XYZ file of C-alpha atoms in Angstrom:
416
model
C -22.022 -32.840 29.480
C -19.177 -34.593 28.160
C -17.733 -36.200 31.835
C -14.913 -38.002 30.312
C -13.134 -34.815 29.651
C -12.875 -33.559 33.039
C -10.030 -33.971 35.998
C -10.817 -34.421 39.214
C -8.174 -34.340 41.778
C -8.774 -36.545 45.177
C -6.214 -35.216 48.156
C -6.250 -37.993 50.552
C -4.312 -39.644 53.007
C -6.727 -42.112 54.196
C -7.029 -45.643 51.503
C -10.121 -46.528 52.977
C -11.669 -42.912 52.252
C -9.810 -42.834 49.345
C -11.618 -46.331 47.944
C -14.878 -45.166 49.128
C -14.709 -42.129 46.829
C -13.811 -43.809 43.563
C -16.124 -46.409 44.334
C -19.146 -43.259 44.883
C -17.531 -41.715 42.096
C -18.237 -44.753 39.642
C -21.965 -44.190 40.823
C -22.443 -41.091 39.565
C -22.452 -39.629 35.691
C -19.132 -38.819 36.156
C -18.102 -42.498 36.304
C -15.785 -41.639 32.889
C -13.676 -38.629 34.936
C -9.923 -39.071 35.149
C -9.818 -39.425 39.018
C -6.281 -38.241 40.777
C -5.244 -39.293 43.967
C -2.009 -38.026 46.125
C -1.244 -38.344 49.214
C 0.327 -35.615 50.399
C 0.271 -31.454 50.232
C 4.285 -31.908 48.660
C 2.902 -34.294 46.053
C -0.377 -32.198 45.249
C 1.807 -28.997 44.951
C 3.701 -31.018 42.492
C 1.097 -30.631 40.161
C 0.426 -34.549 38.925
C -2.121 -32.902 36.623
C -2.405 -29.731 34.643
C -4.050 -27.295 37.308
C -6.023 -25.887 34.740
C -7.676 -28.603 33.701
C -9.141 -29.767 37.140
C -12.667 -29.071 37.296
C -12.550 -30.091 41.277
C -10.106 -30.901 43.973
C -11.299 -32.774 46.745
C -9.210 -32.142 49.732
C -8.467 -33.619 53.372
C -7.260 -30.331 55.252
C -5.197 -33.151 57.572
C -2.417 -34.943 55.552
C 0.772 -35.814 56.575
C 2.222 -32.825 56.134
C -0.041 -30.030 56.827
C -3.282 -29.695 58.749
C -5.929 -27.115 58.961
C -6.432 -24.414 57.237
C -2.957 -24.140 56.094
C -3.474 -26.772 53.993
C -6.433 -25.305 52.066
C -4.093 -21.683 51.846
C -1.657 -24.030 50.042
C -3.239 -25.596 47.345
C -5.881 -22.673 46.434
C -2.801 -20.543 44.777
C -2.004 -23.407 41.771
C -5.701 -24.354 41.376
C -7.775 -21.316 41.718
C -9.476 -22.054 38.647
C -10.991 -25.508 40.496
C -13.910 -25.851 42.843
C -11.982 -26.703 46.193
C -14.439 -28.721 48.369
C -13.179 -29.507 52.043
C -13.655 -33.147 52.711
C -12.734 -34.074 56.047
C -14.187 -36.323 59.044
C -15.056 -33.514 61.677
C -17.865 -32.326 62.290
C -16.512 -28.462 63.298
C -18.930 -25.899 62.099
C -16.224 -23.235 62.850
C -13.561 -25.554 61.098
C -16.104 -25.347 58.283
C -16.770 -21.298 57.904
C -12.870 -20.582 57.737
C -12.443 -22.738 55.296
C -15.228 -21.146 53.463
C -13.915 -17.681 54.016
C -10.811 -18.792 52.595
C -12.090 -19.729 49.019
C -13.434 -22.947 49.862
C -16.824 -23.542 47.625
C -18.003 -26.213 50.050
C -17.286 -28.334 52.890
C -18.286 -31.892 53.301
C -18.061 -34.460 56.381
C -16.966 -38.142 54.446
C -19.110 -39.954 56.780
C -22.240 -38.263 55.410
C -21.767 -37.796 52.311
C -23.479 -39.951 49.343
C -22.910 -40.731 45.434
C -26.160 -38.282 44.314
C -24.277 -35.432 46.510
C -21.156 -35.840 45.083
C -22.278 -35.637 41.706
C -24.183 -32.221 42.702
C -21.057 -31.272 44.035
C -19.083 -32.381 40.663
C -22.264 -30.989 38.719
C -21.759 -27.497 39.839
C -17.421 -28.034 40.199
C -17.438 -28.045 36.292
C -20.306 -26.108 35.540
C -17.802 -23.149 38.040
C -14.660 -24.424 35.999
C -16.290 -23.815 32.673
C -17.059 -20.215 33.532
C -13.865 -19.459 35.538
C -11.866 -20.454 32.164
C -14.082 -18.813 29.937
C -13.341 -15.641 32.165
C -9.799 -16.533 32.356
C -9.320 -16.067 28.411
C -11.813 -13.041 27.695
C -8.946 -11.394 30.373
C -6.360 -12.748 28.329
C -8.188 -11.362 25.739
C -8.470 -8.000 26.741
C -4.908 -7.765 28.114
C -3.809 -8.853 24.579
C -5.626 -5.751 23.153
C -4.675 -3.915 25.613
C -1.110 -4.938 25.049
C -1.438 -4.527 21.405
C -3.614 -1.026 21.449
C -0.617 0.197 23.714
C 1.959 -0.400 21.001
C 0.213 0.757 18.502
C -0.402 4.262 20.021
C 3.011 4.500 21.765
C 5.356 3.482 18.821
C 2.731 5.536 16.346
C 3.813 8.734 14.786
C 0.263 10.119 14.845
C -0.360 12.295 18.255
C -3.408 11.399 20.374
C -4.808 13.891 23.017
C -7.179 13.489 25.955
C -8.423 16.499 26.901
C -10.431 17.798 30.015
C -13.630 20.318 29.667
C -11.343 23.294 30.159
C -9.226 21.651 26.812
C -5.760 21.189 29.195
C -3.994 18.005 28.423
C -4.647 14.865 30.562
C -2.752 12.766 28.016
C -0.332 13.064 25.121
C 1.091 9.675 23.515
C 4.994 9.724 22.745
C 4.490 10.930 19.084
C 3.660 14.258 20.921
C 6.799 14.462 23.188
C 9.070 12.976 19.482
C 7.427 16.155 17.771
C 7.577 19.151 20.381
C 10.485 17.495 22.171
C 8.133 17.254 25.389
C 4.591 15.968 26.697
C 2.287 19.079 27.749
C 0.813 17.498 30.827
C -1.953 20.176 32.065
C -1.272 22.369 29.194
C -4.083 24.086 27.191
C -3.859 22.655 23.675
C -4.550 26.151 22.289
C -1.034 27.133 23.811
C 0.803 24.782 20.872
C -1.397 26.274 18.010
C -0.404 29.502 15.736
C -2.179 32.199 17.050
C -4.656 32.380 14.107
C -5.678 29.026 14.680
C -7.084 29.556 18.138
C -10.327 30.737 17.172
C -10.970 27.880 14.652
C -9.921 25.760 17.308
C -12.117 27.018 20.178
C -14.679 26.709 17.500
C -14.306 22.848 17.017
C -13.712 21.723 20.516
C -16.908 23.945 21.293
C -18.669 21.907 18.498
C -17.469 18.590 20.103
C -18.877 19.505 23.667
C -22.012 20.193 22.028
C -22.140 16.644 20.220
C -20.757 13.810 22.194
C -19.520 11.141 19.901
C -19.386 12.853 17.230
C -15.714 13.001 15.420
C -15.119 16.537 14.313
C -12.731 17.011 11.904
C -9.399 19.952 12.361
C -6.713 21.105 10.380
C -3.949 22.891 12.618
C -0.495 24.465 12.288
C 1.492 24.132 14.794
C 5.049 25.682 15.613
C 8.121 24.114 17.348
C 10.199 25.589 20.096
C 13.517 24.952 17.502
C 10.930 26.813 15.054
C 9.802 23.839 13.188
C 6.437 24.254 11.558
C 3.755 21.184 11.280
C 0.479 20.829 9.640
C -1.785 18.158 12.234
C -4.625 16.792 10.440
C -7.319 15.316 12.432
C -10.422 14.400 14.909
C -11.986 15.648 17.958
C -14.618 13.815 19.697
C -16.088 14.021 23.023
C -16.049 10.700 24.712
C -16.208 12.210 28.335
C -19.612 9.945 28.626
C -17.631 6.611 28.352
C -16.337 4.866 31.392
C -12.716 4.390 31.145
C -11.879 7.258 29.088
C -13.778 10.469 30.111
C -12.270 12.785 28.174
C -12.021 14.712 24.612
C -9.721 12.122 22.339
C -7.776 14.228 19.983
C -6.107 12.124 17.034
C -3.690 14.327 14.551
C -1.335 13.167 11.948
C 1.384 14.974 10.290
C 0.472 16.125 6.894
C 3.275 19.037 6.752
C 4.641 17.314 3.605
C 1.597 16.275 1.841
C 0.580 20.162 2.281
C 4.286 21.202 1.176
C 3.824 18.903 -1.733
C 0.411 20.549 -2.545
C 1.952 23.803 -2.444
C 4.433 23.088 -5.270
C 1.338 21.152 -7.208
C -0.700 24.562 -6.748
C 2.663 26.705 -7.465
C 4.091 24.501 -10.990
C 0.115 24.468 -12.194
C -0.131 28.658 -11.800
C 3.021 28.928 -13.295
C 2.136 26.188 -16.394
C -1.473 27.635 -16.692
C 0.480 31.539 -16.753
C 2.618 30.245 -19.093
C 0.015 29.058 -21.578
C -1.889 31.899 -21.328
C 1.235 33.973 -22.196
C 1.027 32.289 -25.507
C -0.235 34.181 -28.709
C -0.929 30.076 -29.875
C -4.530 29.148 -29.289
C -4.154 25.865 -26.611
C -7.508 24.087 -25.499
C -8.389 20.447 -24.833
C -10.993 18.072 -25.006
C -12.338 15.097 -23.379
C -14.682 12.166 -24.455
C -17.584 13.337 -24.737
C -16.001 16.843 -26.891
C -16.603 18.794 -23.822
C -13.807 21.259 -23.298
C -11.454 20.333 -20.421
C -9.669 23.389 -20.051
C -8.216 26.381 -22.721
C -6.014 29.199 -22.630
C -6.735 32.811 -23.149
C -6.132 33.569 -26.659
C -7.891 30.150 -27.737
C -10.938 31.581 -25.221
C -10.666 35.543 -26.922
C -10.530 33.744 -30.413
C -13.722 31.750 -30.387
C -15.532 35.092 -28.637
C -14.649 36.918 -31.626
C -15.424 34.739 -34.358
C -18.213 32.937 -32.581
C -19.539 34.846 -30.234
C -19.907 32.668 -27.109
C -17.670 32.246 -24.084
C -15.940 29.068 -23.483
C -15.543 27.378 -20.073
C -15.392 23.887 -18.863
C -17.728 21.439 -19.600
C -19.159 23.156 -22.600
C -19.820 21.417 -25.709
C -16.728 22.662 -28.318
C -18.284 21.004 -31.372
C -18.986 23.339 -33.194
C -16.455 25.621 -31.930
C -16.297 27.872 -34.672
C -16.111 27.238 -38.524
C -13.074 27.851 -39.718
C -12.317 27.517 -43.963
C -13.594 23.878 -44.719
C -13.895 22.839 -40.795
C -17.950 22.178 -40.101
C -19.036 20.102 -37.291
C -18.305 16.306 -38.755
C -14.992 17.750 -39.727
C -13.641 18.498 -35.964
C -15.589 15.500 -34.693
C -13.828 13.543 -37.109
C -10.368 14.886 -36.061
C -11.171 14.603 -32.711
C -12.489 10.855 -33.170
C -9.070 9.978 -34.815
C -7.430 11.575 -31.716
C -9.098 9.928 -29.111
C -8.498 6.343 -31.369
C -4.330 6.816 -30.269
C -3.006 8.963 -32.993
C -1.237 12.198 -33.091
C -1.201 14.488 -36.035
C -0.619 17.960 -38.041
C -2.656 19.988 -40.497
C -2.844 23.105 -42.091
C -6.426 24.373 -42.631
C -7.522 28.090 -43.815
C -10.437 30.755 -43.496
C -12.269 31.851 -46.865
C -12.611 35.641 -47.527
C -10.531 38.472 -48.549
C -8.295 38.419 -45.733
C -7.303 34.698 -45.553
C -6.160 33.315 -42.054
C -3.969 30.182 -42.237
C -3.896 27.976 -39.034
C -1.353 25.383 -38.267
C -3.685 22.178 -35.973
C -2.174 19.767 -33.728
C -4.009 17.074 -32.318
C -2.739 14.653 -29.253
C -4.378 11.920 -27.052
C -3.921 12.059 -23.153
C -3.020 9.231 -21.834
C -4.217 8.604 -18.128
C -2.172 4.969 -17.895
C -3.592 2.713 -20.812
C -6.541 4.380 -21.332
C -7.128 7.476 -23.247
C -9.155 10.468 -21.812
C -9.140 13.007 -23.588
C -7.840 15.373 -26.818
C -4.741 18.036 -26.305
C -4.735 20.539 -29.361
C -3.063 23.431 -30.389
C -3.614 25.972 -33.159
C -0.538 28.295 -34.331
C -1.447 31.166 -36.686
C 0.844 30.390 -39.839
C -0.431 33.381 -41.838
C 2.640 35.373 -42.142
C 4.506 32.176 -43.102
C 1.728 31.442 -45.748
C 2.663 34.757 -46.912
C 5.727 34.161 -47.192
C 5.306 31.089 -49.025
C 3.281 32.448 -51.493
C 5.549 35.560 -51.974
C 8.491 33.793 -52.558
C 6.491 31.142 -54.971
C 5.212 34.733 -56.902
C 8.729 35.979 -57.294
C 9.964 32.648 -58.434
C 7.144 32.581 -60.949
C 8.430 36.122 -62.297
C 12.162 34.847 -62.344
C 11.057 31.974 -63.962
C 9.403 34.296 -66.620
C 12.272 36.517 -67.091
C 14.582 33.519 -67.625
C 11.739 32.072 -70.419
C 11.903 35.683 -71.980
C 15.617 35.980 -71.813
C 16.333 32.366 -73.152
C 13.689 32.955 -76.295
C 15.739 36.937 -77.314
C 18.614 34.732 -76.695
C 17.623 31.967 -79.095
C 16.032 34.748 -81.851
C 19.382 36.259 -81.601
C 20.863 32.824 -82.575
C 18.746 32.660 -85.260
C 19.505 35.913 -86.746
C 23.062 35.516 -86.795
């Protein structure tokens, strides 16, 4: 016990009593306290030393000015974290049960007391200080949390909910009277749901009574009195089993826009995915690994007709079909240079009577820094081969004609 550390606080008129203590004092292991003396109840009210820090205050009840009991009722306010012990020179059992009853932890007569008593006395006086402090600051403690817990749920935009068995409200935090424009006190909660909600809802706060503790997780919509609509995102659980709360704590946040936002993610991808599949162009991608990612429709028909299995996601598309000089090593090779950060064009075409020409595009995705995955594209260039090659035929022919008209040309020359 480290004695040098703690006040004690000696209220005494009396020099003679006032010697005899210090001198007991020095007798005891608490010969190293910081010993206090005043005189008076003005000058102990006056706090000469920290009240907080006084393990024990030994006090006359008869001073100068105040006696009795109306001295102890004085100085218990400023040091009720100190042992109080009534030292006086009467011998008044009655004297000594008020000033018990009135928060006094003992009560000693000065002409019997000795140096091993008083260190008892000082023993216990710290041992009741220690605790009273250490009770003292978990109370801070839980005030503070209190405190903090409070401002966190009443400047929060999320709503939280206690309700009863019955599912009426017994408390609604402020987000819930910023949102609906007023706190349902007693209110069934199925009351601010959409209608086809109610059943879903009756569904998880049944599930809830059924498992205390147990969050359960909700979705709801909810609709406004100006007509407003929300989307609450959230957990019930049934904590009517702990002391303090008793109750079914419902926490929602607002996830109107991230639903909203969804909506339009949903909406743009049906209306990019109908657009692709709209085209005549063969679209498909790849990832890693050459296992398709996604394709459109026409690429999908294509490679059922000339290869005769179905394409979804997650199949291996090497081979996908042969197509002209295209084997296996040839798309893996395309699709390596791909996935390596380039992007390129070629033209490639089928063998056989009926020649198909096919335009290939081939582009990384990009995910950040890192590449994922292969975009291509196929466009059927056969009429434009055609063309190509029917304009090249009729050149060739021109080209002929001008040969044959330049040599009847020159022969004419010749024969004139």
């Amino acid at each position: 016990m480290e004695c040098r550390a703690v006040n004690i606080l000696l209220v005494e008129d009396n020099p003679g009593d006032a010697r005899l203590i210090t001198e007991m004092l020095r007798e005891t292991a608490f010969s190293g306290a910081n010993l206090v003396t005043t005189t008076t109840l003005r000058e102990t009210l006056d706090k000469p030393v920290e009240p907080s820090t006084v393990a024990m205050v030994l006090l006359d009840l008869n001073l100068p000015d105040s006696n009795g009991i109306h001295t102890l009722e004085r100085v218990l306010p400023p040091y009720s974290a100190s042992a109080i012990i009534v030292l006086t020179g009467l011998e008044d059992e009655g004297l000594a049960l008020d000033a018990l009853r009135h928060g006094a932890q003992n009560y000693l007569t000065k002409g019997h007391i000795g140096a091993e008593q008083l260190e008892r006395e000082l023993r216990y006086a710290v041992e009741r200080h220690g605790f009273v402090m250490r009770l003292r600051e978990a109370d801070n403690e839980l005030v503070g949390r209190e405190r903090r817990f409070r401002s966190l749920v009443e400047h929060s935009s999320d709503l939280t909910l206690q309700l009863d068995n019955n599912g009426r409200i017994i408390y609604a935090s402020p987000g819930v009277h910023r949102m609906f424009g007023h706190t349902p006190m007693g209110s069934d909660i199925l009351a601010m749901l959409d209608p086809l909600d109610e059943a879903q809802a009756r569904a998880w706060f049944d599930e809830a009574l059924e498992h205390p503790e147990r969050p359960v997780s909700v979705l709801l919509k909810s609709t406004t009195h100006d007509g407003r609509r929300y989307t609450l995102e959230g957990t019930i659980t049934n904590l009517r089993h702990f002391e303090g709360v008793g109750a079914l704590v419902v926490n929602l946040h607002d996830v109107t826009k991230r639903d909203l936002a969804m909506e339009e993610v949903v909406s743009e991808r049906n209306s990019k995915k109908a657009l692709i599949n709209s085209s005549t162009d063969m679209i498909w991608s790849v990832d890693r690994e050459f296992r398709i990612i996604t394709a459109n429709r026409s690429f999908v028909n294509r490679v059922k007709d000339l290869a005769g299995f179905d394409v979804s996601p997650g199949r291996t598309i090497v081979p996908p079909i042969r197509f002209g000089s295209y084997d296996s090593e040839t798309w893996k090779r395309y699709y390596s240079r791909a996935l390596e950060g380039a992007s390129f064009v070629i033209e490639e075409h089928s063998d056989g009577e009926d020649p198909l020409w096919g335009e290939f595009t081939f582009n990384p995705i990009l995910e950040g820094d890192r590449i994922t995955g292969v975009a291509c594209a196929c466009r059927d260039i056969t009429e434009r081969k055609r063309t190509e090659q029917h304009i090249l035929q009729l050149n060739a022919r021109l080209e002929e004609r001008v040969e044959d008209r330049t040599r009847q040309l020159m022969n004419t020359n010749q024969e004139l």
